[in-house]
Coordinates of C-alpha atoms in Angstrom, one line a residue:
I1 CA -6.7 -153.3 20.0
I2 CA -7.6 -152.0 23.5
S3 CA -11.3 -152.3 22.5
G4 CA -12.9 -155.3 23.9
V5 CA -13.7 -157.3 27.1
F6 CA -14.3 -161.0 27.3
D7 CA -15.7 -162.2 30.6
L8 CA -16.4 -166.0 30.7
K9 CA -18.3 -167.3 33.8
L10 CA -19.6 -170.8 34.4
R11 CA -22.9 -170.8 36.1
N12 CA -23.7 -173.1 39.0
G13 CA -25.2 -176.5 38.3
N14 CA -28.8 -177.3 39.3
N15 CA -28.7 -178.2 43.0
E16 CA -32.3 -179.6 43.1
K17 CA -32.5 -182.2 40.3
Y18 CA -30.4 -183.9 37.6
E19 CA -30.5 -182.7 34.0
H20 CA -28.6 -184.2 31.1
S21 CA -28.3 -183.7 27.4
G22 CA -26.5 -185.1 24.4
Q23 CA -25.9 -183.7 20.9
F24 CA -24.7 -185.3 17.7
G25 CA -23.9 -182.8 14.9
F26 CA -21.6 -182.1 12.0
L27 CA -19.3 -179.9 14.0
G28 CA -19.2 -181.9 17.3
T29 CA -20.6 -184.6 19.4
E30 CA -21.4 -183.3 22.9
I31 CA -22.6 -184.5 26.3
F32 CA -23.7 -182.3 29.2
S33 CA -24.8 -183.0 32.7
E34 CA -25.6 -181.1 35.9
G35 CA -27.2 -181.8 39.2
P36 CA -26.8 -181.9 43.0
L37 CA -23.7 -183.4 44.7
S38 CA -25.4 -183.4 48.1
N39 CA -29.0 -182.6 48.7
A40 CA -28.2 -181.9 52.4
H41 CA -25.7 -179.1 51.5
N42 CA -27.1 -177.8 48.2
S43 CA -23.8 -178.4 46.5
S44 CA -23.9 -179.0 42.7
Y45 CA -21.9 -179.9 39.7
L46 CA -21.9 -178.9 36.0
F47 CA -20.0 -180.9 33.3
S48 CA -19.7 -180.8 29.5
Y49 CA -17.5 -182.6 26.9
R50 CA -17.3 -182.3 23.2
Y51 CA -15.4 -184.4 20.5
S52 CA -14.9 -183.8 16.8
T53 CA -17.6 -185.6 14.8
L54 CA -15.4 -185.4 11.6
A55 CA -12.7 -187.3 13.5
I56 CA -15.2 -190.0 14.4
F57 CA -16.3 -190.3 10.7
N58 CA -12.6 -190.6 9.7
K59 CA -11.9 -193.3 12.3
V60 CA -14.8 -195.5 11.1
G61 CA -13.7 -195.1 7.4
I62 CA -16.4 -192.5 6.2
D63 CA -15.0 -190.3 3.4
I64 CA -15.6 -186.7 4.3
G65 CA -14.0 -185.3 1.1
T66 CA -10.6 -184.3 2.6
A67 CA -7.7 -185.9 4.3
A68 CA -7.1 -182.8 6.4
V69 CA -9.5 -183.7 9.2
P70 CA -9.6 -181.4 12.2
R71 CA -9.4 -183.4 15.4
Y72 CA -10.4 -181.6 18.6
Q73 CA -12.0 -182.1 22.0
D74 CA -12.8 -179.9 25.0
I75 CA -14.1 -180.2 28.5
A76 CA -15.5 -177.9 31.2
F77 CA -16.7 -178.4 34.7
K78 CA -17.7 -176.5 37.9
L79 CA -18.3 -177.7 41.4
N80 CA -20.1 -175.4 43.8
F81 CA -20.2 -175.8 47.6
P82 CA -22.3 -173.5 49.7
L83 CA -20.7 -172.6 53.1
K84 CA -22.0 -171.0 56.2
G85 CA -24.4 -168.1 55.7
T86 CA -24.4 -167.2 52.0
S87 CA -20.7 -167.8 51.3
S88 CA -19.7 -170.3 48.7
L89 CA -16.6 -172.1 47.4
S90 CA -16.3 -173.2 43.7
F91 CA -13.8 -175.2 41.7
F92 CA -13.8 -174.8 38.0
G93 CA -11.9 -175.8 34.9
L94 CA -12.0 -175.9 31.1
G95 CA -9.6 -177.0 28.5
G96 CA -9.2 -178.3 25.0
K97 CA -6.8 -179.5 22.3
S98 CA -6.8 -179.7 18.6
D99 CA -4.6 -180.8 15.7
I100 CA -4.7 -181.1 11.9
D101 CA -2.3 -182.5 9.3
I102 CA -2.4 -180.9 5.9
L103 CA -0.5 -183.3 3.7
I104 CA 0.2 -182.1 0.2
S105 CA 2.5 -185.0 -0.3
D106 CA -0.5 -187.4 -0.3
Q107 CA -2.0 -185.7 -3.4
K108 CA -1.8 -187.9 -6.5
Q109 CA -3.5 -185.4 -8.9
P110 CA -3.1 -181.6 -9.2
D111 CA -5.7 -180.1 -7.0
R112 CA -6.6 -176.8 -5.4
N113 CA -5.6 -176.8 -1.8
I114 CA -8.1 -174.7 0.2
Y115 CA -5.5 -173.6 2.7
G116 CA -3.2 -172.2 0.0
E117 CA 0.2 -173.6 1.0
N118 CA 0.5 -176.1 -1.8
D119 CA 4.3 -176.5 -1.6
R120 CA 4.6 -178.1 1.9
D121 CA 3.1 -180.6 4.4
Q122 CA 1.9 -178.9 7.6
Y123 CA 1.3 -180.3 11.0
F124 CA -0.5 -178.2 13.6
K125 CA -1.3 -178.7 17.3
S126 CA -2.7 -176.4 19.9
G127 CA -4.0 -176.7 23.4
A128 CA -5.2 -174.6 26.3
G129 CA -6.6 -175.2 29.8
V130 CA -7.4 -173.5 33.1
L131 CA -8.0 -174.7 36.6
G132 CA -9.2 -172.4 39.4
V133 CA -11.0 -171.9 42.7
S134 CA -13.3 -169.1 43.7
Y135 CA -14.5 -167.9 47.1
K136 CA -17.4 -165.5 47.7
H137 CA -18.3 -164.1 51.1
P138 CA -21.0 -161.5 51.8
I139 CA -19.8 -160.1 55.1
N140 CA -23.1 -158.3 55.9
A141 CA -25.7 -156.3 54.0
S142 CA -23.2 -153.6 53.1
N143 CA -19.9 -155.4 52.5
Y144 CA -18.9 -158.2 50.1
F145 CA -15.7 -160.0 49.4
S146 CA -14.6 -162.4 46.6
A147 CA -11.3 -163.9 45.5
T148 CA -10.2 -166.2 42.7
L149 CA -7.0 -168.1 42.1
A150 CA -6.4 -169.9 38.7
A151 CA -3.6 -171.5 36.7
S152 CA -3.7 -171.6 33.0
S153 CA -1.6 -172.7 30.0
E154 CA -1.7 -172.5 26.3
A155 CA 0.6 -174.0 23.6
V156 CA 1.0 -174.0 19.8
D157 CA 3.2 -176.4 17.9
A158 CA 3.8 -176.4 14.1
Y159 CA 6.1 -178.4 11.8
H160 CA 6.4 -177.9 8.0
E161 CA 8.1 -180.0 5.4
L162 CA 8.8 -178.7 1.8
V163 CA 7.5 -181.1 -0.8
Y164 CA 9.7 -181.5 -3.9
R165 CA 7.7 -183.3 -6.6
H166 CA 7.1 -183.5 -10.3
L167 CA 4.3 -184.5 -12.6
N168 CA 4.6 -187.8 -14.4
N169 CA 1.7 -188.8 -16.8
G170 CA -0.6 -186.4 -14.9
E171 CA 0.2 -187.8 -11.4
Y172 CA 2.6 -186.4 -8.8
V173 CA 5.8 -188.2 -8.0
I174 CA 7.5 -187.3 -4.7
D175 CA 11.2 -186.5 -5.1
S176 CA 12.0 -185.6 -1.4
L177 CA 10.6 -184.0 1.7
Q178 CA 12.8 -181.4 3.5
S179 CA 12.2 -179.9 7.0
L180 CA 11.3 -176.2 6.7
L181 CA 9.8 -175.0 10.0
N182 CA 9.6 -176.1 13.6
Y183 CA 8.2 -174.0 16.4
H184 CA 6.9 -174.6 19.9
F185 CA 5.3 -171.7 21.8
R186 CA 4.2 -172.1 25.4
Q187 CA 2.6 -169.5 27.7
S188 CA 1.5 -170.4 31.3
K189 CA 0.0 -168.1 33.9
V190 CA -1.0 -168.1 37.5
S191 CA -3.7 -165.5 38.2
G192 CA -5.2 -164.0 41.3
S193 CA -8.0 -161.5 41.7
F194 CA -9.5 -159.9 44.7
L195 CA -12.6 -157.7 45.0
Y196 CA -14.1 -155.9 48.0
S197 CA -17.4 -154.0 47.7
K198 CA -18.9 -151.6 50.2
K199 CA -22.3 -149.9 50.0
I200 CA -22.3 -146.2 50.9
R201 CA -25.6 -145.3 52.4
D202 CA -28.5 -146.2 50.0
S203 CA -27.3 -144.7 46.8
G204 CA -23.7 -145.7 46.2
V205 CA -21.2 -148.6 46.3
M206 CA -17.4 -148.7 46.2
H207 CA -15.4 -151.5 44.6
F208 CA -11.7 -152.1 45.5
G209 CA -9.9 -154.7 43.5
F210 CA -6.6 -156.1 42.5
N211 CA -5.6 -158.5 39.6
A212 CA -2.2 -160.1 39.4
D213 CA -0.8 -162.5 36.7
M214 CA 2.5 -164.3 36.8
Y215 CA 3.5 -165.3 33.3
L216 CA 5.9 -168.1 32.3
F217 CA 7.1 -167.9 28.7
S218 CA 8.8 -170.5 26.5
F219 CA 9.3 -169.7 22.8
R220 CA 11.3 -171.7 20.3
D221 CA 11.3 -171.3 16.6
S222 CA 13.6 -172.3 13.7
V223 CA 13.2 -172.0 10.0
R224 CA 15.2 -172.7 6.9
N225 CA 16.4 -170.0 4.6
V226 CA 14.6 -170.6 1.2
N227 CA 16.1 -167.6 -0.6
E228 CA 18.1 -169.2 -3.4
N229 CA 20.1 -166.0 -3.9
D230 CA 21.3 -165.9 -0.3
P231 CA 24.7 -167.4 0.5
A232 CA 23.1 -169.0 3.6
Y233 CA 20.5 -170.8 1.4
F234 CA 18.8 -173.7 3.1
T235 CA 20.6 -173.3 6.4
W236 CA 18.6 -173.1 9.6
R237 CA 18.0 -169.8 11.4
T238 CA 16.7 -169.4 15.0
R239 CA 14.1 -166.7 15.3
W240 CA 13.1 -167.5 18.9
N241 CA 14.8 -169.3 21.7
S242 CA 13.7 -167.7 25.0
K243 CA 12.5 -168.7 28.4
D244 CA 11.4 -166.0 30.8
Q245 CA 8.8 -164.9 33.3
S246 CA 7.0 -161.7 34.2
L247 CA 4.4 -160.1 36.5
L248 CA 1.4 -158.0 35.5
M249 CA -0.3 -156.2 38.3
Q250 CA -3.6 -154.2 38.0
P251 CA -5.1 -152.5 41.1
F252 CA -8.4 -150.5 40.6
V253 CA -11.1 -148.7 42.5
Q254 CA -14.6 -147.9 41.2
W255 CA -17.4 -145.8 42.6
K256 CA -21.1 -146.1 41.6
Y257 CA -23.4 -143.4 42.8
S258 CA -27.0 -142.2 42.1
L259 CA -27.1 -138.4 41.9
S260 CA -30.9 -138.6 41.7
P261 CA -33.5 -141.2 40.8
K262 CA -32.8 -140.4 37.1
V263 CA -29.0 -139.9 37.0
D264 CA -26.4 -142.6 37.8
V265 CA -22.7 -142.0 37.6
V266 CA -19.7 -144.4 37.7
G267 CA -16.1 -143.3 38.2
G268 CA -12.9 -145.3 38.5
L269 CA -9.2 -145.3 38.6
H270 CA -7.0 -148.1 37.2
S271 CA -3.2 -148.7 37.4
Q272 CA -1.0 -151.2 35.6
Y273 CA 2.6 -152.5 35.9
F274 CA 4.3 -155.1 33.7
S275 CA 7.7 -156.2 34.9
L276 CA 9.1 -157.7 31.7
S277 CA 9.3 -154.3 30.0
E278 CA 9.2 -152.3 33.3
S279 CA 6.1 -150.5 32.0
F280 CA 4.1 -148.6 34.6
I281 CA 1.0 -146.4 34.3
P282 CA 0.1 -144.9 37.7
I283 CA -3.5 -143.7 36.9
E284 CA -6.0 -144.3 34.2
P285 CA -9.2 -142.4 35.0
R286 CA -12.6 -143.7 33.6
A287 CA -16.1 -142.3 34.1
G288 CA -19.6 -143.0 32.9
L289 CA -23.1 -141.4 33.2
K290 CA -26.6 -142.6 32.5
W291 CA -29.5 -140.2 32.5
S292 CA -33.1 -141.6 32.4
L293 CA -35.1 -139.0 30.5
N294 CA -38.4 -140.8 31.2
E295 CA -39.6 -144.3 31.7
R296 CA -38.9 -145.2 28.0
S297 CA -35.7 -143.4 27.1
S298 CA -32.2 -142.6 28.4
V299 CA -28.9 -141.2 27.3
N300 CA -25.4 -142.4 28.4
L301 CA -21.9 -141.0 28.2
G302 CA -18.6 -142.7 28.8
V303 CA -14.9 -141.6 28.7
G304 CA -11.7 -143.4 29.8
M305 CA -8.1 -144.1 29.3
H306 CA -7.0 -147.7 28.6
S307 CA -3.7 -149.6 28.0
Q308 CA -2.6 -153.1 27.3
I309 CA 0.5 -155.2 26.9
Q310 CA 1.6 -156.5 23.6
P311 CA 1.3 -160.1 22.3
A312 CA 3.8 -162.0 24.4
Y313 CA 5.9 -163.6 21.7
L314 CA 6.8 -160.2 20.2
Y315 CA 8.8 -159.2 23.2
F316 CA 11.2 -162.1 22.5
Y317 CA 11.7 -161.8 18.7
G318 CA 15.3 -161.0 17.7
Q319 CA 17.5 -160.8 14.7
T320 CA 21.0 -160.3 16.1
N321 CA 23.0 -163.0 18.0
D322 CA 25.1 -162.9 21.1
A323 CA 28.5 -164.6 21.5
A324 CA 26.9 -167.9 22.0
G325 CA 24.8 -167.6 18.8
N326 CA 21.5 -167.1 20.5
P327 CA 19.1 -164.4 19.2
V328 CA 19.0 -161.2 21.3
P329 CA 15.4 -159.9 21.6
H330 CA 14.9 -156.5 20.1
N331 CA 11.5 -155.7 21.7
K332 CA 11.7 -156.5 25.4
K333 CA 11.3 -152.8 26.3
M334 CA 8.1 -152.2 24.3
D335 CA 5.7 -150.1 26.4
F336 CA 1.9 -150.5 26.7
S337 CA -0.2 -149.4 23.8
R338 CA -2.6 -146.8 25.0
S339 CA -5.9 -145.2 24.0
I340 CA -8.5 -142.7 25.0
H341 CA -12.2 -143.7 24.5
L342 CA -15.2 -141.5 24.2
V343 CA -18.8 -142.8 23.6
T344 CA -22.3 -141.4 23.9
G345 CA -25.5 -143.2 23.2
Y346 CA -29.3 -143.0 23.3
E347 CA -31.8 -145.8 24.1
R348 CA -35.6 -145.8 23.7
F349 CA -38.3 -148.4 24.2
L350 CA -40.8 -148.1 21.4
G351 CA -43.2 -150.5 23.1
S352 CA -43.2 -153.4 25.5
D353 CA -41.0 -155.5 23.2
F354 CA -39.3 -153.0 20.9
R355 CA -36.0 -151.2 21.6
L356 CA -34.0 -148.6 19.6
R357 CA -30.4 -147.9 20.5
G358 CA -27.9 -145.5 18.9
E359 CA -24.3 -144.9 19.7
V360 CA -21.5 -142.6 18.6
Y361 CA -17.9 -143.3 19.5
Y362 CA -14.3 -142.1 19.1
Q363 CA -11.1 -143.8 20.0
H364 CA -7.6 -142.2 19.9
L365 CA -4.8 -144.7 20.0
Y366 CA -1.2 -143.8 20.7
R367 CA 2.1 -145.4 21.9
V368 CA 1.3 -148.1 19.3
P369 CA 4.4 -150.3 18.4
V370 CA 5.7 -149.6 14.9
E371 CA 9.1 -150.5 13.3
K372 CA 12.1 -148.4 14.2
K373 CA 13.0 -148.2 10.5
V374 CA 10.8 -146.2 8.2
S375 CA 7.9 -148.5 7.1
S376 CA 4.1 -148.8 7.0
F377 CA 3.9 -151.5 9.6
S378 CA 1.8 -151.0 12.7
L379 CA 0.7 -153.5 15.4
L380 CA -2.9 -152.1 14.9
N381 CA -3.1 -154.3 11.7
T382 CA -2.3 -157.6 13.4
G383 CA -5.0 -160.2 13.8
A384 CA -6.7 -159.7 10.5
G385 CA -4.9 -162.6 8.9
F386 CA -3.8 -166.1 9.8
T387 CA 0.0 -165.9 9.6
R388 CA 2.6 -164.7 12.0
F389 CA 4.7 -161.7 11.3
F390 CA 8.3 -160.9 12.0
P391 CA 8.8 -157.1 12.4
D392 CA 12.1 -155.4 13.0
T393 CA 12.9 -153.5 16.2
L394 CA 9.6 -152.1 17.5
V395 CA 9.2 -148.7 19.2
N396 CA 6.0 -147.1 20.6
N397 CA 5.7 -144.2 18.2
G398 CA 2.5 -145.2 16.2
T399 CA -0.9 -143.7 16.4
G400 CA -4.4 -144.5 15.1
T401 CA -8.1 -143.4 15.3
N402 CA -11.4 -145.3 15.2
Y403 CA -14.7 -143.5 15.1
G404 CA -18.2 -144.2 13.9
V405 CA -21.9 -144.6 14.6
E406 CA -24.0 -147.7 15.4
L407 CA -27.8 -148.2 15.3
T408 CA -29.7 -151.2 16.7
V409 CA -33.4 -152.0 16.3
E410 CA -34.5 -155.0 18.4
K411 CA -37.8 -156.8 18.9
F412 CA -37.7 -159.2 21.9
F413 CA -39.2 -162.6 21.5
N414 CA -43.0 -162.2 21.8
K415 CA -46.0 -163.6 20.0
G416 CA -43.7 -166.3 18.5
Y417 CA -41.1 -164.2 16.7
L418 CA -38.1 -161.8 17.2
F419 CA -35.8 -159.8 15.0
L420 CA -32.6 -157.8 15.3
V421 CA -31.1 -155.2 13.0
T422 CA -27.8 -153.6 13.6
G423 CA -25.8 -151.3 11.4
S424 CA -22.5 -149.5 11.8
A425 CA -20.6 -146.9 9.7
F426 CA -17.0 -146.3 10.8
E427 CA -13.6 -145.1 9.9
S428 CA -10.3 -146.8 11.1
R429 CA -7.0 -145.2 10.3
Y430 CA -3.4 -145.4 11.5
Q431 CA 0.2 -144.1 11.1
G432 CA 3.3 -146.3 10.8
S433 CA 6.8 -145.0 11.3
D434 CA 6.7 -143.4 7.9
E435 CA 4.1 -141.0 9.3
I436 CA 1.6 -141.6 6.5
W437 CA -2.1 -142.0 7.3
R438 CA -3.5 -145.2 5.9
D439 CA -6.6 -147.4 6.3
T440 CA -6.2 -150.2 8.8
D441 CA -6.7 -153.8 7.5
F442 CA -10.1 -153.7 9.3
N443 CA -11.4 -150.5 7.7
G444 CA -14.4 -151.9 5.8
N445 CA -16.4 -148.7 6.6
Y446 CA -19.7 -150.4 7.2
V447 CA -21.4 -153.5 8.7
L448 CA -25.0 -154.5 8.5
N449 CA -26.6 -157.5 10.3
M450 CA -30.2 -158.6 10.2
L451 CA -31.6 -161.6 12.1
F452 CA -35.1 -163.1 12.3
T453 CA -36.7 -166.1 14.0
K454 CA -40.3 -167.3 13.8
E455 CA -41.7 -170.1 16.0
W456 CA -44.9 -172.1 15.5
F457 CA -46.6 -174.2 18.2
L458 CA -47.8 -177.5 16.8
K459 CA -49.8 -180.4 18.2
S460 CA -48.6 -182.0 21.5
R461 CA -46.7 -178.8 22.4
N462 CA -44.1 -179.5 19.6
T463 CA -42.5 -176.4 18.0
L464 CA -41.2 -175.6 14.5
A465 CA -38.9 -172.7 14.1
L466 CA -37.5 -171.0 11.0
G467 CA -34.8 -168.4 11.2
G468 CA -32.3 -166.5 9.1
K469 CA -29.4 -164.1 9.2
M470 CA -28.0 -161.7 6.7
T471 CA -24.6 -160.1 7.0
T472 CA -22.9 -157.6 4.7
A473 CA -19.7 -155.6 5.3
G474 CA -17.2 -153.6 3.4
G475 CA -14.2 -155.6 2.2
R476 CA -10.9 -155.8 4.1
R477 CA -8.0 -153.5 3.0
Y478 CA -4.9 -154.8 1.3
G479 CA -2.2 -153.6 -1.1
P480 CA -0.3 -154.6 -4.3
V481 CA 1.9 -157.7 -4.0
D482 CA 5.6 -157.7 -4.6
V483 CA 5.6 -160.9 -6.8
T484 CA 9.4 -161.2 -7.1
A485 CA 9.8 -161.0 -3.3
S486 CA 6.9 -163.4 -2.8
E487 CA 8.5 -166.0 -5.1
R488 CA 11.8 -165.5 -3.3
D489 CA 10.3 -166.0 0.2
K490 CA 7.6 -168.4 -0.8
E491 CA 4.9 -166.3 0.9
V492 CA 2.9 -163.2 0.1
V493 CA 5.1 -160.0 0.4
W494 CA 3.3 -156.6 0.1
V495 CA 4.7 -153.5 -1.5
D496 CA 5.3 -151.5 1.7
A497 CA 4.7 -148.0 0.2
T498 CA 1.2 -148.9 -1.1
R499 CA 0.0 -150.9 1.9
N500 CA -3.8 -151.0 2.2
S501 CA -4.4 -148.8 -0.9
L502 CA -6.8 -151.5 -2.3
Q503 CA -9.9 -153.1 -0.9
F504 CA -11.5 -156.6 -1.3
R505 CA -15.0 -156.6 -2.7
P506 CA -17.8 -156.4 0.0
Y507 CA -18.6 -159.4 2.2
F508 CA -22.1 -160.9 1.9
R509 CA -23.6 -164.0 3.5
V510 CA -27.1 -165.4 4.2
D511 CA -27.7 -168.2 6.7
V512 CA -30.9 -170.1 7.2
R513 CA -31.9 -172.4 10.1
I514 CA -34.8 -174.9 10.4
N515 CA -35.5 -176.3 13.9
Y516 CA -38.0 -178.9 15.1
R517 CA -38.5 -179.6 18.8
I518 CA -40.5 -182.5 20.2
N519 CA -41.5 -181.8 23.8
R520 CA -42.3 -184.6 26.2
P521 CA -42.9 -184.6 30.0
K522 CA -39.4 -185.9 30.8
V523 CA -37.5 -185.6 27.5
T524 CA -37.1 -183.1 24.7
H525 CA -35.8 -184.0 21.2
E526 CA -34.5 -181.3 18.9
I527 CA -33.5 -181.6 15.2
A528 CA -32.0 -178.7 13.3
L529 CA -30.5 -177.9 10.0
D530 CA -28.3 -174.9 9.4
L531 CA -27.7 -173.8 5.8
V532 CA -24.6 -171.7 6.0
N533 CA -23.9 -169.3 3.2
V534 CA -27.0 -170.6 1.4
L535 CA -26.4 -168.5 -1.7
G536 CA -22.9 -169.8 -2.0
I537 CA -21.2 -166.4 -2.2
E538 CA -17.4 -166.5 -2.7
N539 CA -16.2 -164.1 -0.1
I540 CA -12.5 -163.3 -0.2
L541 CA -10.5 -164.4 2.8
K542 CA -7.0 -163.4 1.8
L543 CA -4.3 -163.5 -0.9
T544 CA -2.0 -166.5 -0.7
Y545 CA 1.2 -167.7 -2.3
A546 CA 0.3 -170.9 -4.3
P547 CA 2.1 -171.5 -7.6
N548 CA 0.2 -173.4 -10.2
D549 CA 2.0 -176.6 -11.2
L550 CA 0.0 -176.9 -14.4
D551 CA 0.6 -173.3 -15.6
L552 CA 4.0 -171.9 -14.5
S553 CA 3.2 -168.7 -16.3
A554 CA 0.2 -168.0 -14.0
S555 CA 0.6 -165.6 -11.1
P556 CA 1.7 -167.5 -7.9
V557 CA -0.5 -165.3 -5.8
R558 CA -4.3 -166.0 -5.8
E559 CA -7.4 -165.3 -3.9
E560 CA -8.5 -167.7 -1.2
Y561 CA -12.2 -167.7 -0.2
Q562 CA -14.1 -168.1 3.0
L563 CA -16.6 -170.8 3.8
G564 CA -18.9 -171.7 0.8
F565 CA -22.3 -173.2 1.1
L566 CA -22.3 -175.7 4.0
P567 CA -25.3 -177.6 5.3
L568 CA -24.9 -178.5 9.0
F569 CA -27.1 -180.7 11.1
Y570 CA -27.5 -181.7 14.7
Y571 CA -29.7 -183.8 16.9
R572 CA -30.1 -183.0 20.6
V573 CA -31.9 -184.7 23.4
D574 CA -32.5 -183.2 26.9
F575 CA -33.7 -185.3 29.8

């Protein structure tokens, strides 16, 4: 939380010649094209499209070992038009959709369902898309202006049916299907950003900017009560039924300045206002420094205050009803979560193609949403699993800390090979409303990654490459399961007082890739085989509620594992 930035930019297409490529692989069939729109004006296009290969196999009758076939497709494009001088106007877009049906009712024989929920049919759909336009205008050698306007939308739909069945001579017989869950979440947004940059003499530059987002929310969710001891057993309950809108505004200013040929500093101020909760932060200062000790080494230091809004659907969750029977949201007044970051690092080039980097960091989190009632819940733990959660009234009283050290050794590609080794040791702790310090779900304490690639040049300029990657990490945290409550609610329920007192065994995975490229004057062919988790290690993903129909005395809670050994292939042609 409050710890990452994702900046996606589509490059301009080639405005001089046409280039195309196609790829057929286990995970997707893709086409890509770019080239000039008009040679006279240097305009260009870029286009890509991908479709699920597994869905193609399923449509032509090829058995892929499961009826739960993921169907997905996505598209991206960019049109760039140079204007007078060095100005440009670009139109861009990307979008995708996916769906999958996990039909337990189709099972004839008792079988282990990889997704864990073996008492219901599940239908999932999701989609997202964005369309936008961007204008860039260098005014002169010292001033630059850019603006972007975009509209985006995302949606998630789910429908569940409880499957009532019994075994007859070793085969399942369906008794009935009963609707259990139905939700439709929509979130749309119109975004605008503005940036003005001005050089100050020869050693500094000022950036002034503004980002604004208008959100449109629509959340609907209903579920049946499956607690047989509740007088309202099997009646429908509405958890979400809200439509609303909100405005998020973020002005900022940033100053970059060279104190000397060896020392560069960056300072900035950021402000944020969110109209839904009426949250306002007038100033968040941030600063950074880089000091070049010599031609091969440098140190850096950064400090800053940061904040962010909460996941949108949480603002509208409610458990009490108004006179009309509609749920009244408990959490609309949740404030921003906030944090203070401090990081310092050292970088040194050990040769022309070797680099060593080290970093020490500390993050203090505060104003984190926790439950108003006394519990171990904290929003810091969300995102580690794959299920939604339904907290009681949330208040911004939680805290947390993250600190650690990272080390990277990197050899750039040279003389036909490269490698990268990164390691991190860290601690991640939090406090819920019960004011007890606990490990967060993510506190595995260490991560180690090693990557290596070697390439050989063969006859006719063809190349053969062999690469591998090893990852190991401390296991995720979890706690004892309340089996009685889990059987009542038909999902895993943790013992609150002992949350995250246990830890899964360490994660370990080795991947291998073999790649062969045939280079020709006007076309390149590439064939690759990825051996994912080549050792077949069973890494724990989560605990799930999945009663055993063949052994009713067995625990209904079991371990689910991440991806096992999986060979993946693709063939790619560029022309």
